[in-house]
Amino acid sequence: DVKVTQSSRYLVKRTGEKVFLECVQDMDHENMFWYRQDPGLGLRLIYFSYDVKMKEKGDIPEGYSVSREKKERFSLILESASTNQTSMYLCASMGSRPGEQYFGPGTRLTVT
Amino acid sequence: TQLLEQSPQFLSIQEGENLTVYCNSSSVFSSLQWYRQEPGEGPVLLVTVVTGGEVKKLKRLTFQFGDARKDSSLHITAAQTGDTGLYLCAGHNQGGKLIFGQGTELSVKP
């Protein structure tokens, strides 16, 4: 079974803090994704990566950056957290079968 | 911009009833996935449909891909309380991205 783990289930940060969200997958998948999920807006793609050290902007990259130094690890960075970044953050990985993504349990981030 | 419209957004039914959730787009997708998400967890993949007109069954769940590969439906027979959750359809486009619908929140009451 594919396992995708995220570093925290719940996180509370203050406005202006730098926030790191870590994601690790154990299936040697090349593709990894970061989404945020908000009520009424569904899942929105922030960034994705098709290979180590490679990153592509998704639909809402503003205020975020990512790092993929190793194949199994994809990190999402909020350089200066703001209250409108309060959300559920979901990491996913995908192997050779297009569209079949495996999600982590999510991190519920609250920025106060 | 490719969009996937899911309907209904909310569905509250009694145990034992049947239901259908729809996922529609004006765009063609190379494949379409259905996911189920429980509160506080990430989505879990249920099925992938690839061929136009394809029908797949997963116990009491029946998934259909439209002939033109622009729409899909999920039918649940004799719903159980354990079916409660958020159902998401997602279309995989030629550019390699996954486009998600907004989800259908299903509540099955005993």
mmCIF file of C-alpha atoms in Angstrom:
data_model
loop_
_atom_site.group_PDB
_atom_site.id
_atom_site.type_symbol
_atom_site.label_atom_id
_atom_site.label_comp_id
_atom_site.label_asym_id
_atom_site.label_seq_id
_atom_site.Cartn_x
_atom_site.Cartn_y
_atom_site.Cartn_z
ATOM 1 C CA ASP A 1 0.000 0.000 0.000
ATOM 2 C CA VAL A 2 1.147 3.501 -0.778
ATOM 3 C CA LYS A 3 1.818 5.528 2.298
ATOM 4 C CA VAL A 4 1.938 9.300 2.282
ATOM 5 C CA THR A 5 2.685 10.963 5.589
ATOM 6 C CA GLN A 6 2.504 14.603 6.570
ATOM 7 C CA SER A 7 4.541 16.050 9.419
ATOM 8 C CA SER A 8 1.654 17.509 11.428
ATOM 9 C CA ARG A 9 -2.087 16.917 11.599
ATOM 10 C CA TYR A 10 -2.782 20.260 13.282
ATOM 11 C CA LEU A 11 -0.695 23.424 13.328
ATOM 12 C CA VAL A 12 -1.319 26.883 14.769
ATOM 13 C CA LYS A 13 0.964 29.700 13.662
ATOM 14 C CA ARG A 14 1.037 33.457 14.014
ATOM 15 C CA THR A 15 0.809 35.951 11.166
ATOM 16 C CA GLY A 16 4.236 36.572 9.652
ATOM 17 C CA GLU A 17 5.794 33.300 10.783
ATOM 18 C CA LYS A 18 7.599 31.037 8.337
ATOM 19 C CA VAL A 19 5.826 27.689 8.117
ATOM 20 C CA PHE A 20 7.175 24.388 6.831
ATOM 21 C CA LEU A 21 4.851 21.525 5.892
ATOM 22 C CA GLU A 22 6.610 18.257 5.174
ATOM 23 C CA CYS A 23 5.353 15.343 3.096
ATOM 24 C CA VAL A 24 6.986 11.949 2.632
ATOM 25 C CA GLN A 25 5.917 9.071 0.370
ATOM 26 C CA ASP A 26 7.290 5.556 0.451
ATOM 27 C CA MET A 27 6.398 4.270 -3.042
ATOM 28 C CA ASP A 28 9.180 5.796 -5.114
ATOM 29 C CA HIS A 29 6.653 7.959 -6.983
ATOM 30 C CA GLU A 30 8.121 10.658 -9.186
ATOM 31 C CA ASN A 31 5.133 12.996 -9.011
ATOM 32 C CA MET A 32 4.143 14.899 -5.877
ATOM 33 C CA PHE A 33 1.544 17.595 -5.308
ATOM 34 C CA TRP A 34 0.432 20.147 -2.728
ATOM 35 C CA TYR A 35 -3.222 21.209 -2.526
ATOM 36 C CA ARG A 36 -5.261 23.306 -0.190
ATOM 37 C CA GLN A 37 -8.880 22.464 0.532
ATOM 38 C CA ASP A 38 -11.435 25.059 1.582
ATOM 39 C CA PRO A 39 -15.221 24.695 2.003
ATOM 40 C CA GLY A 40 -17.037 25.475 -1.223
ATOM 41 C CA LEU A 41 -13.803 25.773 -3.202
ATOM 42 C CA GLY A 42 -12.738 22.143 -3.419
ATOM 43 C CA LEU A 43 -9.106 21.148 -3.852
ATOM 44 C CA ARG A 44 -6.857 23.747 -5.410
ATOM 45 C CA LEU A 45 -3.387 22.913 -6.669
ATOM 46 C CA ILE A 46 -0.595 25.025 -5.170
ATOM 47 C CA TYR A 47 2.571 23.436 -6.574
ATOM 48 C CA PHE A 48 3.619 20.133 -8.043
ATOM 49 C CA SER A 49 6.851 18.344 -8.881
ATOM 50 C CA TYR A 50 7.609 15.730 -11.515
ATOM 51 C CA ASP A 51 11.146 15.036 -10.389
ATOM 52 C CA VAL A 52 13.762 15.839 -7.786
ATOM 53 C CA LYS A 53 14.693 19.520 -7.718
ATOM 54 C CA MET A 54 11.946 20.240 -10.206
ATOM 55 C CA LYS A 55 8.839 22.282 -9.390
ATOM 56 C CA GLU A 56 5.915 23.726 -11.277
ATOM 57 C CA LYS A 57 3.366 26.315 -10.181
ATOM 58 C CA GLY A 58 -0.187 25.176 -9.809
ATOM 59 C CA ASP A 59 -3.278 27.349 -9.833
ATOM 60 C CA ILE A 60 -2.640 29.299 -6.608
ATOM 61 C CA PRO A 61 1.129 29.518 -5.937
ATOM 62 C CA GLU A 62 1.185 33.059 -4.520
ATOM 63 C CA GLY A 63 2.532 33.178 -0.977
ATOM 64 C CA TYR A 64 3.955 29.643 -1.181
ATOM 65 C CA SER A 65 7.184 27.971 -2.255
ATOM 66 C CA VAL A 66 8.270 24.337 -2.368
ATOM 67 C CA SER A 67 11.371 22.213 -2.084
ATOM 68 C CA ARG A 68 12.074 18.739 -3.478
ATOM 69 C CA GLU A 69 15.622 17.788 -2.537
ATOM 70 C CA LYS A 70 14.902 14.054 -2.365
ATOM 71 C CA LYS A 71 12.476 11.956 -4.369
ATOM 72 C CA GLU A 72 10.436 10.880 -1.373
ATOM 73 C CA ARG A 73 10.090 14.298 0.247
ATOM 74 C CA PHE A 74 8.162 17.365 -0.910
ATOM 75 C CA SER A 75 7.995 20.391 1.353
ATOM 76 C CA LEU A 76 5.602 23.333 1.231
ATOM 77 C CA ILE A 77 6.829 26.626 2.654
ATOM 78 C CA LEU A 78 4.768 29.611 3.665
ATOM 79 C CA GLU A 79 7.353 32.403 3.728
ATOM 80 C CA SER A 80 5.229 34.755 5.819
ATOM 81 C CA ALA A 81 1.982 33.193 6.977
ATOM 82 C CA SER A 82 -1.198 35.205 6.648
ATOM 83 C CA THR A 83 -4.700 34.573 7.999
ATOM 84 C CA ASN A 84 -6.034 33.814 4.507
ATOM 85 C CA GLN A 85 -3.694 30.817 4.421
ATOM 86 C CA THR A 86 -5.719 29.133 7.163
ATOM 87 C CA SER A 87 -6.789 25.929 5.452
ATOM 88 C CA MET A 88 -6.479 22.155 5.154
ATOM 89 C CA TYR A 89 -3.275 21.306 3.270
ATOM 90 C CA LEU A 90 -3.107 17.997 1.432
ATOM 91 C CA CYS A 91 -0.055 16.359 -0.078
ATOM 92 C CA ALA A 92 -0.353 13.678 -2.751
ATOM 93 C CA SER A 93 1.911 11.443 -4.781
ATOM 94 C CA MET A 94 1.284 9.770 -8.110
ATOM 95 C CA GLY A 95 3.005 6.904 -9.839
ATOM 96 C CA SER A 96 2.781 5.680 -13.405
ATOM 97 C CA ARG A 97 -1.018 5.532 -13.587
ATOM 98 C CA PRO A 98 -2.140 9.035 -14.599
ATOM 99 C CA GLY A 99 -4.705 10.662 -12.343
ATOM 100 C CA GLU A 100 -4.387 8.121 -9.545
ATOM 101 C CA GLN A 101 -3.127 10.183 -6.651
ATOM 102 C CA TYR A 102 -2.470 8.998 -3.126
ATOM 103 C CA PHE A 103 -3.104 11.544 -0.430
ATOM 104 C CA GLY A 104 -1.683 12.118 3.003
ATOM 105 C CA PRO A 105 -4.002 12.687 5.981
ATOM 106 C CA GLY A 106 -3.739 16.466 5.666
ATOM 107 C CA THR A 107 -2.509 19.267 7.889
ATOM 108 C CA ARG A 108 -5.100 21.625 9.340
ATOM 109 C CA LEU A 109 -3.242 24.940 9.542
ATOM 110 C CA THR A 110 -4.635 27.870 11.489
ATOM 111 C CA VAL A 111 -2.930 31.258 11.186
ATOM 112 C CA THR A 112 -3.900 33.743 13.893
ATOM 113 C CA THR B 1 -10.098 26.695 -17.855
ATOM 114 C CA GLN B 2 -11.338 23.157 -17.403
ATOM 115 C CA LEU B 3 -14.078 22.761 -14.826
ATOM 116 C CA LEU B 4 -15.826 19.790 -13.317
ATOM 117 C CA GLU B 5 -19.291 20.465 -11.959
ATOM 118 C CA GLN B 6 -20.522 18.047 -9.348
ATOM 119 C CA SER B 7 -24.131 17.712 -8.287
ATOM 120 C CA PRO B 8 -25.700 17.678 -5.896
ATOM 121 C CA GLN B 9 -23.395 19.482 -3.468
ATOM 122 C CA PHE B 10 -25.195 18.044 -0.445
ATOM 123 C CA LEU B 11 -27.232 14.891 -0.083
ATOM 124 C CA SER B 12 -28.924 13.602 3.058
ATOM 125 C CA ILE B 13 -30.700 10.249 2.781
ATOM 126 C CA GLN B 14 -31.921 7.368 4.906
ATOM 127 C CA GLU B 15 -30.109 4.079 5.110
ATOM 128 C CA GLY B 16 -31.280 1.713 2.375
ATOM 129 C CA GLU B 17 -32.022 4.406 -0.208
ATOM 130 C CA ASN B 18 -30.314 4.663 -3.584
ATOM 131 C CA LEU B 19 -28.525 7.767 -4.833
ATOM 132 C CA THR B 20 -26.655 9.110 -7.827
ATOM 133 C CA VAL B 21 -23.944 11.771 -7.940
ATOM 134 C CA TYR B 22 -23.097 13.495 -11.201
ATOM 135 C CA CYS B 23 -19.873 14.984 -12.500
ATOM 136 C CA ASN B 24 -20.063 17.077 -15.682
ATOM 137 C CA SER B 25 -17.681 19.039 -17.847
ATOM 138 C CA SER B 26 -17.539 20.594 -21.304
ATOM 139 C CA SER B 27 -13.989 19.229 -21.651
ATOM 140 C CA VAL B 28 -12.756 15.785 -22.566
ATOM 141 C CA PHE B 29 -10.629 13.946 -20.020
ATOM 142 C CA SER B 30 -8.203 11.120 -20.704
ATOM 143 C CA SER B 31 -9.357 9.464 -17.478
ATOM 144 C CA LEU B 32 -11.590 10.253 -14.551
ATOM 145 C CA GLN B 33 -11.186 9.287 -10.908
ATOM 146 C CA TRP B 34 -13.604 9.111 -7.988
ATOM 147 C CA TYR B 35 -12.324 9.669 -4.463
ATOM 148 C CA ARG B 36 -13.967 9.449 -1.048
ATOM 149 C CA GLN B 37 -12.871 11.605 1.855
ATOM 150 C CA GLU B 38 -13.792 11.205 5.512
ATOM 151 C CA PRO B 39 -13.679 14.180 7.901
ATOM 152 C CA GLY B 40 -10.133 15.059 8.940
ATOM 153 C CA GLU B 41 -8.553 12.663 6.440
ATOM 154 C CA GLY B 42 -7.189 12.854 2.911
ATOM 155 C CA PRO B 43 -9.163 11.620 -0.124
ATOM 156 C CA VAL B 44 -8.904 7.921 -0.917
ATOM 157 C CA LEU B 45 -9.026 6.693 -4.508
ATOM 158 C CA LEU B 46 -12.094 4.539 -5.280
ATOM 159 C CA VAL B 47 -11.890 3.974 -9.024
ATOM 160 C CA THR B 48 -10.469 5.132 -12.351
ATOM 161 C CA VAL B 49 -12.484 5.071 -15.588
ATOM 162 C CA VAL B 50 -10.700 5.470 -18.878
ATOM 163 C CA THR B 51 -12.853 4.328 -21.794
ATOM 164 C CA GLY B 52 -15.961 6.195 -22.979
ATOM 165 C CA GLY B 53 -19.073 4.294 -21.865
ATOM 166 C CA GLU B 54 -17.111 2.273 -19.317
ATOM 167 C CA VAL B 55 -18.980 0.957 -16.271
ATOM 168 C CA LYS B 56 -17.176 -0.234 -13.144
ATOM 169 C CA LYS B 57 -18.687 -1.767 -10.030
ATOM 170 C CA LEU B 58 -17.245 -1.728 -6.557
ATOM 171 C CA LYS B 59 -19.681 -3.698 -4.331
ATOM 172 C CA ARG B 60 -22.738 -1.391 -4.052
ATOM 173 C CA LEU B 61 -21.064 1.456 -5.991
ATOM 174 C CA THR B 62 -21.428 1.730 -9.764
ATOM 175 C CA PHE B 63 -19.313 4.204 -11.720
ATOM 176 C CA GLN B 64 -19.974 5.201 -15.302
ATOM 177 C CA PHE B 65 -17.891 7.258 -17.735
ATOM 178 C CA GLY B 66 -19.832 9.107 -20.429
ATOM 179 C CA ASP B 67 -19.439 8.067 -24.051
ATOM 180 C CA ALA B 68 -17.707 11.345 -24.892
ATOM 181 C CA ARG B 69 -15.471 11.163 -21.783
ATOM 182 C CA LYS B 70 -16.813 14.498 -20.505
ATOM 183 C CA ASP B 71 -19.018 13.295 -17.665
ATOM 184 C CA SER B 72 -19.374 10.572 -15.089
ATOM 185 C CA SER B 73 -21.796 9.309 -12.481
ATOM 186 C CA LEU B 74 -21.564 7.416 -9.223
ATOM 187 C CA HIS B 75 -24.576 5.364 -8.152
ATOM 188 C CA ILE B 76 -24.839 3.852 -4.680
ATOM 189 C CA THR B 77 -27.382 1.108 -4.093
ATOM 190 C CA ALA B 78 -28.886 0.589 -0.631
ATOM 191 C CA ALA B 79 -26.743 3.219 1.074
ATOM 192 C CA GLN B 80 -25.275 2.441 4.479
ATOM 193 C CA THR B 81 -24.179 4.818 7.251
ATOM 194 C CA GLY B 82 -20.583 3.864 6.444
ATOM 195 C CA ASP B 83 -20.990 5.484 3.011
ATOM 196 C CA THR B 84 -21.144 8.908 4.666
ATOM 197 C CA GLY B 85 -18.401 11.197 3.427
ATOM 198 C CA LEU B 86 -17.290 13.643 0.757
ATOM 199 C CA TYR B 87 -17.227 12.204 -2.759
ATOM 200 C CA LEU B 88 -14.915 13.907 -5.230
ATOM 201 C CA CYS B 89 -14.616 13.376 -8.953
ATOM 202 C CA ALA B 90 -11.383 14.353 -10.673
ATOM 203 C CA GLY B 91 -10.528 14.495 -14.346
ATOM 204 C CA HIS B 92 -7.043 13.915 -15.665
ATOM 205 C CA ASN B 93 -6.296 16.124 -18.648
ATOM 206 C CA GLN B 94 -3.727 15.819 -21.421
ATOM 207 C CA GLY B 95 -1.501 18.342 -19.641
ATOM 208 C CA GLY B 96 -1.073 15.923 -16.762
ATOM 209 C CA LYS B 97 -3.042 17.857 -14.176
ATOM 210 C CA LEU B 98 -5.929 16.592 -12.102
ATOM 211 C CA ILE B 99 -9.016 18.820 -12.096
ATOM 212 C CA PHE B 100 -11.241 18.266 -9.070
ATOM 213 C CA GLY B 101 -14.953 18.811 -8.746
ATOM 214 C CA GLN B 102 -16.169 20.643 -5.654
ATOM 215 C CA GLY B 103 -17.422 17.460 -4.060
ATOM 216 C CA THR B 104 -20.706 15.965 -2.892
ATOM 217 C CA GLU B 105 -21.230 15.806 0.869
ATOM 218 C CA LEU B 106 -23.212 12.619 1.521
ATOM 219 C CA SER B 107 -24.898 11.947 4.853
ATOM 220 C CA VAL B 108 -26.594 8.585 5.336
ATOM 221 C CA LYS B 109 -28.835 8.475 8.404
ATOM 222 C CA PRO B 110 -29.734 5.268 10.234
#
